[in-house]
PDB file of C-alpha atoms in Angstrom:
ATOM      1  CA  UNK A   6       0.000   0.000   0.000  1.00 58.00           C
ATOM      2  CA  UNK A   7       1.231   3.467  -0.863  1.00 67.00           C
ATOM      3  CA  UNK A   8       2.226   5.804   1.987  1.00 73.00           C
ATOM      4  CA  UNK A   9       0.382   9.099   1.727  1.00 77.00           C
ATOM      5  CA  UNK A  10       2.024  12.399   2.573  1.00 80.00           C
ATOM      6  CA  UNK A  11      -1.112  14.534   2.376  1.00 84.00           C
ATOM      7  CA  UNK A  12      -4.561  14.175   3.881  1.00 87.00           C
ATOM      8  CA  UNK A  13      -6.671  11.726   1.904  1.00 88.00           C
ATOM      9  CA  UNK A  14     -10.135  10.240   2.179  1.00 91.00           C
ATOM     10  CA  UNK A  15     -10.697   6.566   1.559  1.00 88.00           C
ATOM     11  CA  UNK A  16     -11.315   3.222   3.200  1.00 89.00           C
ATOM     12  CA  UNK A  17      -7.824   1.842   2.599  1.00 89.00           C
ATOM     13  CA  UNK A  18      -5.615   2.776   5.527  1.00 91.00           C
ATOM     14  CA  UNK A  19      -2.700   1.227   7.406  1.00 88.00           C
ATOM     15  CA  UNK A  20      -2.778   1.955  11.137  1.00 88.00           C
ATOM     16  CA  UNK A  21       0.410   1.568  13.197  1.00 86.00           C
ATOM     17  CA  UNK A  22       1.456  -1.809  11.737  1.00 85.00           C
ATOM     18  CA  UNK A  23       1.609  -3.316   8.253  1.00 83.00           C
ATOM     19  CA  UNK A  24      -0.678  -6.114   9.390  1.00 86.00           C
ATOM     20  CA  UNK A  25      -3.347  -3.617  10.506  1.00 85.00           C
ATOM     21  CA  UNK A  26      -4.773  -2.545   7.156  1.00 87.00           C
ATOM     22  CA  UNK A  27      -8.324  -1.964   6.037  1.00 91.00           C
ATOM     23  CA  UNK A  28      -9.546  -2.958   2.603  1.00 89.00           C
ATOM     24  CA  UNK A  29     -13.323  -2.709   2.979  1.00 92.00           C
ATOM     25  CA  UNK A  30     -15.819  -0.302   4.480  1.00 93.00           C
ATOM     26  CA  UNK A  31     -16.710  -2.567   7.473  1.00 94.00           C
ATOM     27  CA  UNK A  32     -13.048  -2.990   8.462  1.00 93.00           C
ATOM     28  CA  UNK A  33     -12.508   0.758   7.984  1.00 94.00           C
ATOM     29  CA  UNK A  34     -15.512   1.550  10.190  1.00 95.00           C
ATOM     30  CA  UNK A  35     -14.166  -0.809  12.856  1.00 95.00           C
ATOM     31  CA  UNK A  36     -10.753   0.875  12.705  1.00 94.00           C
ATOM     32  CA  UNK A  37     -12.409   4.297  13.099  1.00 95.00           C
ATOM     33  CA  UNK A  38     -14.438   3.048  16.063  1.00 97.00           C
ATOM     34  CA  UNK A  39     -11.275   1.707  17.709  1.00 95.00           C
ATOM     35  CA  UNK A  40      -9.516   5.063  17.165  1.00 95.00           C
ATOM     36  CA  UNK A  41     -12.493   6.886  18.672  1.00 97.00           C
ATOM     37  CA  UNK A  42     -12.576   4.582  21.710  1.00 96.00           C
ATOM     38  CA  UNK A  43      -8.818   4.947  22.247  1.00 95.00           C
ATOM     39  CA  UNK A  44      -9.206   8.731  22.261  1.00 96.00           C
ATOM     40  CA  UNK A  45     -12.067   8.531  24.789  1.00 96.00           C
ATOM     41  CA  UNK A  46      -9.996   6.155  26.946  1.00 95.00           C
ATOM     42  CA  UNK A  47      -7.087   8.597  26.736  1.00 95.00           C
ATOM     43  CA  UNK A  48      -9.266  11.343  28.228  1.00 94.00           C
ATOM     44  CA  UNK A  49     -10.543   8.952  30.913  1.00 93.00           C
ATOM     45  CA  UNK A  50      -6.995   8.091  31.997  1.00 91.00           C
ATOM     46  CA  UNK A  51      -6.061  11.769  31.971  1.00 90.00           C
ATOM     47  CA  UNK A  52      -8.990  12.582  34.260  1.00 89.00           C
ATOM     48  CA  UNK A  53      -7.942   9.780  36.627  1.00 87.00           C
ATOM     49  CA  UNK A  54      -4.362  11.074  36.655  1.00 84.00           C
ATOM     50  CA  UNK A  55      -5.510  14.632  37.372  1.00 82.00           C
ATOM     51  CA  UNK A  56      -7.798  13.338  40.115  1.00 81.00           C
ATOM     52  CA  UNK A  57      -4.868  11.526  41.756  1.00 77.00           C
ATOM     53  CA  UNK A  58      -2.675  14.598  41.342  1.00 73.00           C
ATOM     54  CA  UNK A  59      -5.100  17.072  42.904  1.00 71.00           C
ATOM     55  CA  UNK A  60      -4.746  17.689  46.635  1.00 63.00           C
ATOM     56  CA  UNK A  61      -7.513  16.549  48.970  1.00 60.00           C
ATOM     57  CA  UNK A  62      -7.681  19.854  50.861  1.00 55.00           C
ATOM     58  CA  UNK A  63      -6.218  22.540  48.623  1.00 57.00           C
ATOM     59  CA  UNK A  64      -4.850  25.522  50.462  1.00 60.00           C
ATOM     60  CA  UNK A  65      -4.179  28.898  48.894  1.00 62.00           C
ATOM     61  CA  UNK A  66      -0.523  29.538  48.108  1.00 59.00           C
ATOM     62  CA  UNK A  67       1.323  31.833  50.447  1.00 60.00           C
ATOM     63  CA  UNK A  68       4.059  34.299  49.674  1.00 62.00           C
ATOM     64  CA  UNK A  69       6.547  32.601  52.008  1.00 63.00           C
ATOM     65  CA  UNK A  70       6.058  29.088  50.608  1.00 59.00           C
ATOM     66  CA  UNK A  71       9.077  27.725  48.718  1.00 60.00           C
ATOM     67  CA  UNK A  72       8.716  27.226  44.977  1.00 61.00           C
ATOM     68  CA  UNK A  73       9.813  23.606  45.218  1.00 63.00           C
ATOM     69  CA  UNK A  74       8.267  21.994  48.259  1.00 58.00           C
ATOM     70  CA  UNK A  75       8.181  18.372  49.290  1.00 60.00           C
ATOM     71  CA  UNK A  76       4.693  16.927  49.286  1.00 56.00           C
ATOM     72  CA  UNK A  77       4.110  16.042  52.925  1.00 53.00           C
ATOM     73  CA  UNK A  78       1.692  13.195  53.471  1.00 55.00           C
ATOM     74  CA  UNK A  79       1.845  11.944  49.886  1.00 61.00           C
ATOM     75  CA  UNK A  80       1.984   8.186  49.907  1.00 77.00           C
ATOM     76  CA  UNK A  81       4.617   6.582  47.680  1.00 78.00           C
ATOM     77  CA  UNK A  82       1.943   4.271  46.274  1.00 80.00           C
ATOM     78  CA  UNK A  83      -0.105   7.243  45.079  1.00 78.00           C
ATOM     79  CA  UNK A  84       2.975   8.776  43.464  1.00 80.00           C
ATOM     80  CA  UNK A  85       3.882   5.452  41.854  1.00 84.00           C
ATOM     81  CA  UNK A  86       0.313   5.019  40.594  1.00 82.00           C
ATOM     82  CA  UNK A  87       0.304   8.542  39.224  1.00 83.00           C
ATOM     83  CA  UNK A  88       3.615   7.902  37.449  1.00 87.00           C
ATOM     84  CA  UNK A  89       2.290   4.631  35.986  1.00 89.00           C
ATOM     85  CA  UNK A  90      -0.871   6.380  34.769  1.00 89.00           C
ATOM     86  CA  UNK A  91       1.283   9.086  33.208  1.00 91.00           C
ATOM     87  CA  UNK A  92       3.361   6.468  31.393  1.00 93.00           C
ATOM     88  CA  UNK A  93       0.345   4.559  30.079  1.00 93.00           C
ATOM     89  CA  UNK A  94      -1.395   7.790  29.115  1.00 92.00           C
ATOM     90  CA  UNK A  95       1.707   9.037  27.294  1.00 94.00           C
ATOM     91  CA  UNK A  96       2.035   5.756  25.391  1.00 95.00           C
ATOM     92  CA  UNK A  97      -1.606   5.892  24.317  1.00 94.00           C
ATOM     93  CA  UNK A  98      -1.165   9.525  23.299  1.00 94.00           C
ATOM     94  CA  UNK A  99       1.805   8.642  21.089  1.00 95.00           C
ATOM     95  CA  UNK A 100      -0.105   5.743  19.521  1.00 94.00           C
ATOM     96  CA  UNK A 101      -2.990   8.114  18.765  1.00 94.00           C
ATOM     97  CA  UNK A 102      -0.510  10.545  17.209  1.00 95.00           C
ATOM     98  CA  UNK A 103       0.930   7.785  15.037  1.00 93.00           C
ATOM     99  CA  UNK A 104      -2.566   6.770  13.953  1.00 93.00           C
ATOM    100  CA  UNK A 105      -3.257  10.362  12.890  1.00 93.00           C
ATOM    101  CA  UNK A 106       0.006  10.306  10.949  1.00 92.00           C
ATOM    102  CA  UNK A 107      -1.608   7.803   8.572  1.00 90.00           C
ATOM    103  CA  UNK A 108      -2.983  11.031   7.021  1.00 92.00           C
ATOM    104  CA  UNK A 109      -6.445   9.544   6.631  1.00 93.00           C
ATOM    105  CA  UNK A 110      -9.217  12.096   7.097  1.00 94.00           C
ATOM    106  CA  UNK A 111     -11.558   9.598   8.746  1.00 94.00           C
ATOM    107  CA  UNK A 112      -8.948   8.621  11.315  1.00 95.00           C
ATOM    108  CA  UNK A 113      -8.287  12.279  12.082  1.00 95.00           C
ATOM    109  CA  UNK A 114     -12.010  12.982  12.560  1.00 96.00           C
ATOM    110  CA  UNK A 115     -12.499   9.845  14.680  1.00 97.00           C
ATOM    111  CA  UNK A 116      -9.660  10.815  17.016  1.00 96.00           C
ATOM    112  CA  UNK A 117     -10.793  14.430  17.340  1.00 97.00           C
ATOM    113  CA  UNK A 118     -14.406  13.387  17.993  1.00 97.00           C
ATOM    114  CA  UNK A 119     -13.178  10.818  20.547  1.00 97.00           C
ATOM    115  CA  UNK A 120     -11.122  13.485  22.337  1.00 95.00           C
ATOM    116  CA  UNK A 121     -14.120  15.829  22.386  1.00 96.00           C
ATOM    117  CA  UNK A 122     -16.467  13.144  23.730  1.00 96.00           C
ATOM    118  CA  UNK A 123     -13.924  12.002  26.311  1.00 95.00           C
ATOM    119  CA  UNK A 124     -13.281  15.551  27.468  1.00 94.00           C
ATOM    120  CA  UNK A 125     -16.999  16.265  27.715  1.00 95.00           C
ATOM    121  CA  UNK A 126     -17.740  13.081  29.648  1.00 93.00           C
ATOM    122  CA  UNK A 127     -14.694  12.791  31.902  1.00 91.00           C
ATOM    123  CA  UNK A 128     -12.956  16.144  32.228  1.00 87.00           C
ATOM    124  CA  UNK A 129     -15.792  18.637  32.496  1.00 85.00           C
ATOM    125  CA  UNK A 130     -18.830  18.854  34.703  1.00 75.00           C
ATOM    126  CA  UNK A 131     -19.998  16.366  37.271  1.00 66.00           C
ATOM    127  CA  UNK A 132     -17.436  13.623  36.690  1.00 66.00           C
ATOM    128  CA  UNK A 133     -14.497  16.020  36.992  1.00 60.00           C
ATOM    129  CA  UNK A 134     -15.911  17.846  40.023  1.00 61.00           C
ATOM    130  CA  UNK A 135     -16.378  14.539  41.821  1.00 59.00           C
ATOM    131  CA  UNK A 136     -19.192  15.794  44.017  1.00 54.00           C
ATOM    132  CA  UNK A 137     -22.041  15.732  41.527  1.00 50.00           C
ATOM    133  CA  UNK A 138     -22.258  19.514  41.506  1.00 48.00           C
ATOM    134  CA  UNK A 139     -22.283  21.927  38.638  1.00 47.00           C
ATOM    135  CA  UNK A 140     -18.885  23.450  39.426  1.00 46.00           C
ATOM    136  CA  UNK A 141     -17.099  23.552  36.084  1.00 45.00           C
ATOM    137  CA  UNK A 142     -13.963  25.251  37.400  1.00 46.00           C
ATOM    138  CA  UNK A 143     -11.894  22.309  38.564  1.00 45.00           C
ATOM    139  CA  UNK A 144      -8.741  23.512  40.280  1.00 47.00           C
ATOM    140  CA  UNK A 145      -6.447  20.716  39.108  1.00 47.00           C
ATOM    141  CA  UNK A 146      -7.204  21.340  35.473  1.00 49.00           C
ATOM    142  CA  UNK A 147      -5.418  24.507  34.485  1.00 52.00           C
ATOM    143  CA  UNK A 148      -4.020  23.175  31.213  1.00 55.00           C
ATOM    144  CA  UNK A 149      -6.711  23.145  28.545  1.00 51.00           C
ATOM    145  CA  UNK A 150      -4.690  21.182  25.995  1.00 55.00           C
ATOM    146  CA  UNK A 151      -6.456  17.942  25.080  1.00 53.00           C
ATOM    147  CA  UNK A 152      -3.090  16.168  25.037  1.00 54.00           C
ATOM    148  CA  UNK A 153      -1.910  17.074  28.517  1.00 52.00           C
TER     149      UNK A 153
END
């Protein structure tokens, strides 16, 4: 199969591996669904990582606090879990990037729609606030990049 260097539309695409090719519309639709679900799962893992990273009782920063402070009371298991989630989330993010680099328009749309749906479901509103309220200003989420 020819490697495209510009965005193209069609049902013949190779995703990540030579053995993962689509030749028909049903296999192409399945590949798009998998890309969409991976993007939603990426946002779910990111929300879990941000939830682990956020402090239980946030206190306002003071002027005398050091810029680099040791997290007192942080369990090593929580830090290890957060690091593992970061690693898995980064790996999935790079796989999504490589899938987009197939330059197929359908794959690009599936990933973007999956990121939008995942952000809407997991990183905004009730799920992100954790208390069931309508507070949309979650303190731990200051970076609005969908890839962070």
